[in-house]
Amino acid sequence: MKRIVITGACGQIAYSLIFKIANGDLFGQEEIALHLLEVKEMENAMHGLLMEIEDCCFPLLKEVKAGFDPLEMFNDVDVAILVGAKPRGPGMERKDLLLDNGKIFLEQGKALNKVAKKDVKILVVGNPCNTNCLIAMHNAPNIPKENFYAMTRLDQNRAQSQLAKKASISLDKVSNVTIWGNHSTTQVPDFMNALIDKKSVLEVIKDKQWLENTFMQVVQKRGSEIIAKRGKSSAASAAQAIVDTLKSLYTSSKKLFSLAVCSDKNSYGIKEDLIFSFPCFSLGNGRYKIIDNIKVDNFLREKITISEKELLEEKSLVKHLFPNEEVD
Ligand code: NDP
């Protein structure tokens, strides 16, 4: 049985995600136990959510626990999906968001370190997800660094879908789409190494101008465009991307997918000790390997460096949230 905790359980993303996981969309026929973590203010909403889960009669769902204490909710979990985070309020700067949310991930890192299974796998979705993940990782020294990851799969899915649409081809013919860097507007959707029907994208789409400008910007700004149109964020596609990420990680395969992971010892010259999105393949059971031989030309390198710089800046703002002995 897989024991899975979802934080921010009463939020928008979780409202799609919980029902997918409970239905078996992630771990197939394996039985599951769900732990749902929220803040105390959501107590009433949590009661309603539990009623709906009950009413679905999911056959694979053997246990549901809900609560407000990370130490209780993270106990003995195999998988932690950290979605809960404060949204950016009016007039709030990126720095304020980093500091506010950073404290949540410090506490959650410590709690995971103390009570989760020692081989727990942790996927961070709450924004700014790369740096939140780095904070949690630093505060959980007993959990291997490679068990922490942040989500860039929605960006990959968006890029894949845009390329398929432009080439008028079915989605499954588009592969090797990598997102490099931070899950922010500096992310780098890599079309150069992507394939359409096993041919290079430039060979099929030919319109370099569109690829270098329109395509990249559409992917980078897709989230805010959806908010502008719908008046709400892209929660359903985020939930789908969480399922896609974990499914990829738990199914051993040589297929490339994007994942933000610890940059230690990477072969692309990215500074160590960042959570950085790379092309990966799955070793199964939540383990991955960064693919080493992707070609990075000057155009990509320049953009990747900008994203790396942003992550270094974010890190410098939250360094005080790492355990004392690490602060320089
Ligand atoms: P959502 O469920 O919509 O989003 C949660 C987080 O996921 C946000 O940080 C959001 O970032 C991020 N995110 C990443 N990718 C996407 C995407 N594609 N689309 C939308 N969001 C994305 O937020 P809600 O405000 O509805 O719910 C958050 C819940 O978390 C609330 O119920 C709150 O009470 C709870 N919470 C729980 C905590 C805990 O468990 N300890 C701590 C803090 C809050 P962005 O804001 O940039 O969109």
Short mmCIF file of C-alpha atoms and ligand atoms in Angstrom, two decimals:
data_model
loop_
_atom_site.label_atom_id
_atom_site.label_comp_id
_atom_site.label_asym_id
_atom_site.label_seq_id
_atom_site.Cartn_x
_atom_site.Cartn_y
_atom_site.Cartn_z
CA MET A 1 0.00 0.00 0.00
CA LYS A 2 1.29 3.51 -0.85
CA ARG A 3 0.90 6.12 1.87
CA ILE A 4 0.63 9.57 0.27
CA VAL A 5 0.38 12.97 1.93
CA ILE A 6 -1.05 15.96 0.07
CA THR A 7 -0.61 19.42 1.62
CA GLY A 8 -2.93 22.30 0.83
CA ALA A 9 -5.63 19.64 0.63
CA CYS A 10 -8.50 22.13 0.48
CA GLY A 11 -6.97 24.22 -2.28
CA GLN A 12 -7.83 24.27 -5.97
CA ILE A 13 -5.10 21.93 -7.23
CA ALA A 14 -5.76 19.37 -4.52
CA TYR A 15 -9.46 19.40 -5.40
CA SER A 16 -8.55 17.83 -8.76
CA LEU A 17 -5.56 15.84 -7.57
CA ILE A 18 -7.07 13.96 -4.63
CA PHE A 19 -9.83 12.43 -6.74
CA LYS A 20 -7.44 11.35 -9.50
CA ILE A 21 -5.10 9.63 -7.04
CA ALA A 22 -7.91 8.02 -5.06
CA ASN A 23 -9.30 6.69 -8.34
CA GLY A 24 -6.01 4.89 -9.10
CA ASP A 25 -4.84 7.23 -11.89
CA LEU A 26 -1.36 7.34 -10.35
CA PHE A 27 -0.49 3.97 -8.85
CA GLY A 28 -2.82 1.76 -10.87
CA GLN A 29 -4.32 -1.06 -8.85
CA GLU A 30 -2.13 -0.52 -5.77
CA GLU A 31 -4.08 0.27 -2.60
CA ILE A 32 -3.53 3.71 -1.12
CA ALA A 33 -3.80 5.64 2.13
CA LEU A 34 -4.23 9.41 1.88
CA HIS A 35 -3.06 11.90 4.48
CA LEU A 36 -4.48 15.40 3.96
CA LEU A 37 -2.71 18.36 5.57
CA GLU A 38 -4.21 21.82 5.84
CA VAL A 39 -4.07 24.91 7.99
CA LYS A 40 -6.55 25.13 10.89
CA GLU A 41 -8.58 27.90 9.16
CA MET A 42 -9.70 25.34 6.57
CA GLU A 43 -11.29 23.00 9.12
CA ASN A 44 -14.82 23.39 7.78
CA ALA A 45 -13.78 23.01 4.15
CA MET A 46 -11.87 19.87 5.17
CA HIS A 47 -15.07 18.33 6.60
CA GLY A 48 -16.82 18.95 3.28
CA LEU A 49 -13.91 17.50 1.32
CA LEU A 50 -13.89 14.34 3.44
CA MET A 51 -17.62 13.93 2.83
CA GLU A 52 -17.09 14.09 -0.93
CA ILE A 53 -14.23 11.58 -0.79
CA GLU A 54 -16.45 9.23 1.22
CA ASP A 55 -19.26 9.62 -1.31
CA CYS A 56 -17.03 8.47 -4.18
CA CYS A 57 -16.65 4.93 -2.71
CA PHE A 58 -13.13 4.54 -4.18
CA PRO A 59 -12.32 0.81 -3.91
CA LEU A 60 -8.52 1.33 -3.74
CA LEU A 61 -8.64 3.96 -1.01
CA LYS A 62 -8.13 2.07 2.23
CA GLU A 63 -7.51 4.90 4.66
CA VAL A 64 -7.92 8.68 4.86
CA LYS A 65 -6.45 10.88 7.60
CA ALA A 66 -6.87 14.63 7.79
CA GLY A 67 -5.21 17.12 10.11
CA PHE A 68 -3.25 20.30 10.72
CA ASP A 69 -0.02 19.00 12.21
CA PRO A 70 2.77 18.08 9.75
CA LEU A 71 4.34 15.70 12.28
CA GLU A 72 1.11 13.72 12.40
CA MET A 73 0.29 13.89 8.68
CA PHE A 74 3.81 13.09 7.41
CA ASN A 75 4.14 10.04 9.64
CA ASP A 76 5.31 6.99 7.71
CA VAL A 77 4.48 8.40 4.25
CA ASP A 78 6.04 7.00 1.04
CA VAL A 79 5.20 10.02 -1.12
CA ALA A 80 4.74 13.67 -0.12
CA ILE A 81 3.10 16.07 -2.56
CA LEU A 82 3.65 19.56 -1.19
CA VAL A 83 1.03 21.76 -2.84
CA GLY A 84 -0.02 24.04 0.02
CA ALA A 85 1.47 27.51 -0.12
CA LYS A 86 0.27 31.06 0.31
CA PRO A 87 -0.72 32.72 -2.95
CA ARG A 88 0.91 36.02 -3.82
CA GLY A 89 -1.39 38.74 -2.44
CA PRO A 90 -1.99 42.21 -3.91
CA GLY A 91 1.14 44.36 -3.75
CA MET A 92 3.21 41.43 -2.52
CA GLU A 93 6.69 41.13 -3.98
CA ARG A 94 8.35 37.91 -5.07
CA LYS A 95 10.75 38.35 -2.13
CA ASP A 96 7.86 38.49 0.41
CA LEU A 97 6.35 35.36 -1.11
CA LEU A 98 9.69 33.58 -0.89
CA LEU A 99 10.09 34.42 2.77
CA ASP A 100 6.49 33.62 3.76
CA ASN A 101 6.37 30.33 1.92
CA GLY A 102 9.96 29.50 2.81
CA LYS A 103 9.00 29.17 6.48
CA ILE A 104 6.31 26.63 5.59
CA PHE A 105 8.84 24.48 3.72
CA LEU A 106 11.41 24.74 6.49
CA GLU A 107 8.89 23.34 8.97
CA GLN A 108 7.75 20.66 6.52
CA GLY A 109 11.33 19.61 5.68
CA LYS A 110 12.03 19.14 9.39
CA ALA A 111 8.84 17.17 9.92
CA LEU A 112 9.51 14.90 6.92
CA ASN A 113 13.01 14.31 8.22
CA LYS A 114 11.64 13.24 11.57
CA VAL A 115 8.64 11.07 10.77
CA ALA A 116 8.37 10.12 7.07
CA LYS A 117 9.74 6.82 5.70
CA LYS A 118 13.47 7.20 5.12
CA ASP A 119 13.06 6.65 1.38
CA VAL A 120 10.10 9.06 1.07
CA LYS A 121 9.92 10.90 -2.26
CA ILE A 122 8.92 14.57 -2.13
CA LEU A 123 7.41 16.55 -5.00
CA VAL A 124 7.10 20.30 -4.39
CA VAL A 125 4.43 22.20 -6.33
CA GLY A 126 3.72 25.23 -4.09
CA ASN A 127 5.48 28.27 -5.52
CA PRO A 128 8.21 29.33 -5.82
CA CYS A 129 8.58 25.57 -6.05
CA ASN A 130 12.31 25.21 -6.88
CA THR A 131 13.44 27.29 -3.92
CA ASN A 132 10.78 25.89 -1.56
CA CYS A 133 12.10 22.44 -2.46
CA LEU A 134 15.68 23.54 -1.75
CA ILE A 135 14.61 24.80 1.70
CA ALA A 136 12.81 21.53 2.52
CA MET A 137 15.82 19.50 1.30
CA HIS A 138 18.25 21.44 3.48
CA ASN A 139 16.07 20.91 6.51
CA ALA A 140 15.82 17.15 5.99
CA PRO A 141 19.42 15.92 6.21
CA ASN A 142 18.42 12.28 6.78
CA ILE A 143 16.54 12.05 3.49
CA PRO A 144 18.70 11.60 0.36
CA LYS A 145 18.87 14.81 -1.71
CA GLU A 146 17.79 12.95 -4.84
CA ASN A 147 14.42 12.22 -3.20
CA PHE A 148 13.43 15.89 -3.50
CA TYR A 149 12.05 17.34 -6.72
CA ALA A 150 10.01 20.32 -7.91
CA MET A 151 7.52 20.26 -10.75
CA THR A 152 8.23 21.54 -14.26
CA ARG A 153 6.11 18.92 -16.00
CA LEU A 154 3.20 21.28 -16.62
CA ASP A 155 5.61 23.53 -18.54
CA GLN A 156 6.80 20.51 -20.52
CA ASN A 157 3.21 19.49 -21.30
CA ARG A 158 2.41 23.03 -22.42
CA ALA A 159 5.48 23.08 -24.70
CA GLN A 160 4.67 19.67 -26.17
CA SER A 161 1.12 20.71 -26.88
CA GLN A 162 2.17 23.98 -28.60
CA LEU A 163 4.65 22.14 -30.85
CA ALA A 164 2.08 19.52 -31.83
CA LYS A 165 -0.46 22.21 -32.63
CA LYS A 166 1.98 24.19 -34.77
CA ALA A 167 3.09 21.08 -36.68
CA SER A 168 -0.53 19.83 -36.97
CA ILE A 169 0.50 16.45 -35.65
CA SER A 170 -0.77 14.27 -32.83
CA LEU A 171 0.73 14.85 -29.38
CA ASP A 172 2.31 11.42 -29.09
CA LYS A 173 4.56 12.22 -32.07
CA VAL A 174 6.28 15.01 -30.10
CA SER A 175 9.03 13.89 -27.73
CA ASN A 176 12.20 14.99 -25.91
CA VAL A 177 10.80 18.34 -24.79
CA THR A 178 12.96 19.66 -21.97
CA ILE A 179 12.34 22.54 -19.62
CA TRP A 180 15.55 23.92 -18.14
CA GLY A 181 15.90 25.97 -14.96
CA ASN A 182 13.37 27.63 -12.73
CA HIS A 183 9.60 27.14 -12.81
CA SER A 184 9.08 30.85 -13.46
CA THR A 185 9.02 33.14 -16.46
CA THR A 186 12.79 32.58 -16.86
CA GLN A 187 12.24 28.87 -17.54
CA VAL A 188 13.75 27.64 -20.81
CA PRO A 189 11.48 25.49 -22.99
CA ASP A 190 13.99 23.69 -25.24
CA PHE A 191 12.68 23.16 -28.77
CA MET A 192 16.16 22.53 -30.23
CA ASN A 193 16.43 19.04 -28.81
CA ALA A 194 12.75 18.17 -29.15
CA LEU A 195 11.65 15.74 -31.84
CA ILE A 196 8.56 15.69 -34.03
CA ASP A 197 7.97 12.32 -35.58
CA LYS A 198 11.65 11.51 -34.77
CA LYS A 199 12.87 14.53 -36.79
CA SER A 200 14.30 17.71 -35.32
CA VAL A 201 11.69 20.40 -34.63
CA LEU A 202 13.53 22.89 -36.86
CA GLU A 203 13.32 20.43 -39.74
CA VAL A 204 9.54 20.15 -39.36
CA ILE A 205 8.44 23.59 -38.19
CA LYS A 206 11.23 25.53 -39.99
CA ASP A 207 10.01 28.87 -38.58
CA LYS A 208 12.95 29.70 -36.27
CA GLN A 209 11.54 33.13 -35.51
CA TRP A 210 8.30 31.58 -34.18
CA LEU A 211 10.21 29.00 -32.13
CA GLU A 212 12.66 31.44 -30.54
CA ASN A 213 10.05 34.06 -29.74
CA THR A 214 6.36 33.17 -29.84
CA PHE A 215 6.70 29.54 -28.74
CA MET A 216 8.97 30.30 -25.79
CA GLN A 217 6.86 33.20 -24.58
CA VAL A 218 3.57 31.32 -24.91
CA VAL A 219 4.93 28.54 -22.69
CA GLN A 220 6.55 30.91 -20.19
CA LYS A 221 3.41 33.02 -19.80
CA ARG A 222 0.74 30.34 -20.14
CA GLY A 223 -0.12 30.35 -16.43
CA SER A 224 -0.86 34.06 -16.26
CA GLU A 225 -2.78 33.92 -19.52
CA ILE A 226 -5.08 31.26 -18.12
CA ILE A 227 -5.65 33.34 -14.98
CA ALA A 228 -6.52 36.34 -17.18
CA LYS A 229 -9.08 34.33 -19.19
CA ARG A 230 -10.57 32.09 -16.52
CA GLY A 231 -10.23 34.37 -13.52
CA LYS A 232 -8.72 31.38 -11.73
CA SER A 233 -5.42 29.57 -11.96
CA SER A 234 -4.59 26.51 -14.01
CA ALA A 235 -5.32 24.07 -11.21
CA ALA A 236 -6.68 21.13 -13.23
CA SER A 237 -3.74 20.99 -15.61
CA ALA A 238 -1.38 21.36 -12.64
CA ALA A 239 -3.04 18.34 -10.99
CA GLN A 240 -2.69 16.35 -14.21
CA ALA A 241 0.99 17.30 -14.42
CA ILE A 242 1.54 16.08 -10.84
CA VAL A 243 0.12 12.69 -11.81
CA ASP A 244 2.25 12.67 -15.00
CA THR A 245 5.41 13.51 -13.02
CA LEU A 246 4.96 10.80 -10.43
CA LYS A 247 3.83 8.23 -12.99
CA SER A 248 7.02 8.88 -14.96
CA LEU A 249 9.14 8.63 -11.82
CA TYR A 250 7.58 5.34 -10.74
CA THR A 251 7.77 3.66 -14.15
CA SER A 252 11.28 2.71 -15.23
CA SER A 253 11.81 4.01 -18.79
CA LYS A 254 14.41 5.70 -21.01
CA LYS A 255 11.80 8.28 -22.06
CA LEU A 256 12.87 11.87 -21.39
CA PHE A 257 10.83 14.02 -19.01
CA SER A 258 11.52 17.31 -17.24
CA LEU A 259 12.02 17.49 -13.52
CA ALA A 260 13.62 20.06 -11.23
CA VAL A 261 16.18 18.20 -9.13
CA CYS A 262 19.27 18.83 -7.04
CA SER A 263 21.98 20.18 -9.35
CA ASP A 264 24.91 18.56 -7.50
CA LYS A 265 27.40 16.94 -9.90
CA ASN A 266 25.39 17.81 -13.05
CA SER A 267 27.30 17.70 -16.33
CA TYR A 268 25.94 20.99 -17.71
CA GLY A 269 28.02 23.31 -15.51
CA ILE A 270 25.03 24.56 -13.50
CA LYS A 271 26.06 25.69 -10.00
CA GLU A 272 25.59 22.98 -7.37
CA ASP A 273 23.01 23.11 -4.59
CA LEU A 274 20.11 24.42 -6.63
CA ILE A 275 16.85 22.71 -7.54
CA PHE A 276 17.13 23.04 -11.31
CA SER A 277 15.03 21.55 -14.08
CA PHE A 278 16.90 19.08 -16.31
CA PRO A 279 16.03 16.40 -18.86
CA CYS A 280 15.72 13.15 -16.88
CA PHE A 281 14.78 9.54 -17.36
CA SER A 282 13.24 7.24 -14.79
CA LEU A 283 14.94 4.43 -12.92
CA GLY A 284 11.56 3.49 -11.41
CA ASN A 285 10.32 3.66 -7.81
CA GLY A 286 10.69 7.45 -7.70
CA ARG A 287 14.34 7.44 -8.83
CA TYR A 288 15.69 9.31 -11.83
CA LYS A 289 18.87 10.07 -13.69
CA ILE A 290 19.73 13.37 -15.38
CA ILE A 291 20.35 12.78 -19.10
CA ASP A 292 23.90 13.96 -19.77
CA ASN A 293 24.29 14.26 -23.51
CA ILE A 294 21.78 16.90 -24.55
CA LYS A 295 23.32 19.54 -26.80
CA VAL A 296 23.24 23.05 -25.35
CA ASP A 297 24.12 25.69 -27.96
CA ASN A 298 24.83 29.38 -27.31
CA PHE A 299 21.16 30.40 -27.64
CA LEU A 300 20.07 27.88 -25.00
CA ARG A 301 23.12 28.51 -22.78
CA GLU A 302 22.39 32.22 -22.60
CA LYS A 303 18.79 31.62 -21.53
CA ILE A 304 19.70 28.85 -19.09
CA THR A 305 22.22 31.16 -17.41
CA ILE A 306 19.49 33.76 -16.80
CA SER A 307 17.30 31.15 -15.11
CA GLU A 308 20.27 29.87 -13.07
CA LYS A 309 21.01 33.43 -11.95
CA GLU A 310 17.41 33.87 -10.79
CA LEU A 311 17.64 30.68 -8.73
CA LEU A 312 20.91 31.84 -7.16
CA GLU A 313 19.22 35.13 -6.21
CA GLU A 314 16.25 33.28 -4.70
CA LYS A 315 18.65 31.08 -2.75
CA SER A 316 20.53 34.06 -1.35
CA LEU A 317 17.23 35.47 -0.04
CA VAL A 318 16.31 32.33 1.90
CA LYS A 319 19.72 31.09 3.05
CA HIS A 320 18.89 31.98 6.64
CA LEU A 321 16.21 29.28 6.51
CA PHE A 322 18.85 26.59 6.07
CA PRO A 323 20.12 25.03 9.30
CA ASN A 324 22.51 27.34 11.20
CA GLU A 325 25.74 25.53 10.51
CA GLU A 326 25.26 26.04 6.75
CA VAL A 327 24.95 29.84 6.75
CA ASP A 328 28.20 31.42 5.51
P1 NDP B 1 -3.69 26.19 -5.47
O1 NDP B 1 -4.08 24.84 -5.02
O2 NDP B 1 -4.28 26.73 -6.72
O3 NDP B 1 -2.08 26.29 -5.62
C1 NDP B 1 -1.23 25.85 -4.60
C2 NDP B 1 0.19 26.19 -4.95
O4 NDP B 1 0.55 25.54 -6.16
C3 NDP B 1 0.45 27.68 -5.16
O5 NDP B 1 1.69 27.98 -4.57
C4 NDP B 1 0.51 27.79 -6.66
O6 NDP B 1 1.37 28.83 -7.07
C5 NDP B 1 1.17 26.48 -7.00
N1 NDP B 1 1.10 26.10 -8.42
C6 NDP B 1 2.09 25.49 -9.12
N2 NDP B 1 1.74 25.29 -10.38
C7 NDP B 1 0.53 25.80 -10.53
C8 NDP B 1 -0.36 25.91 -11.61
N3 NDP B 1 -0.07 25.48 -12.82
N4 NDP B 1 -1.55 26.47 -11.42
C9 NDP B 1 -1.88 26.92 -10.21
N5 NDP B 1 -1.07 26.84 -9.14
C10 NDP B 1 0.12 26.32 -9.29
O7 NDP B 1 -3.88 27.28 -4.33
P2 NDP B 1 -5.08 27.51 -3.34
O8 NDP B 1 -4.80 28.87 -2.76
O9 NDP B 1 -6.38 27.16 -3.93
O10 NDP B 1 -4.80 26.42 -2.23
C11 NDP B 1 -3.71 26.42 -1.38
C12 NDP B 1 -4.13 25.70 -0.12
O11 NDP B 1 -2.97 25.53 0.65
C13 NDP B 1 -5.13 26.50 0.74
O12 NDP B 1 -6.21 25.65 1.07
C14 NDP B 1 -4.31 26.85 1.99
O13 NDP B 1 -5.09 26.81 3.18
C15 NDP B 1 -3.33 25.72 1.99
N6 NDP B 1 -2.10 25.92 2.72
C16 NDP B 1 -1.68 24.81 3.37
C17 NDP B 1 -0.53 24.82 4.08
C18 NDP B 1 -0.15 23.57 4.76
O14 NDP B 1 -0.63 22.51 4.39
N7 NDP B 1 0.70 23.68 5.77
C19 NDP B 1 0.29 26.03 4.16
C20 NDP B 1 -0.21 27.12 3.39
C21 NDP B 1 -1.37 27.05 2.68
P3 NDP B 1 0.83 30.27 -7.50
O15 NDP B 1 0.31 30.92 -6.24
O16 NDP B 1 2.05 30.92 -8.05
O17 NDP B 1 -0.24 30.05 -8.52
#
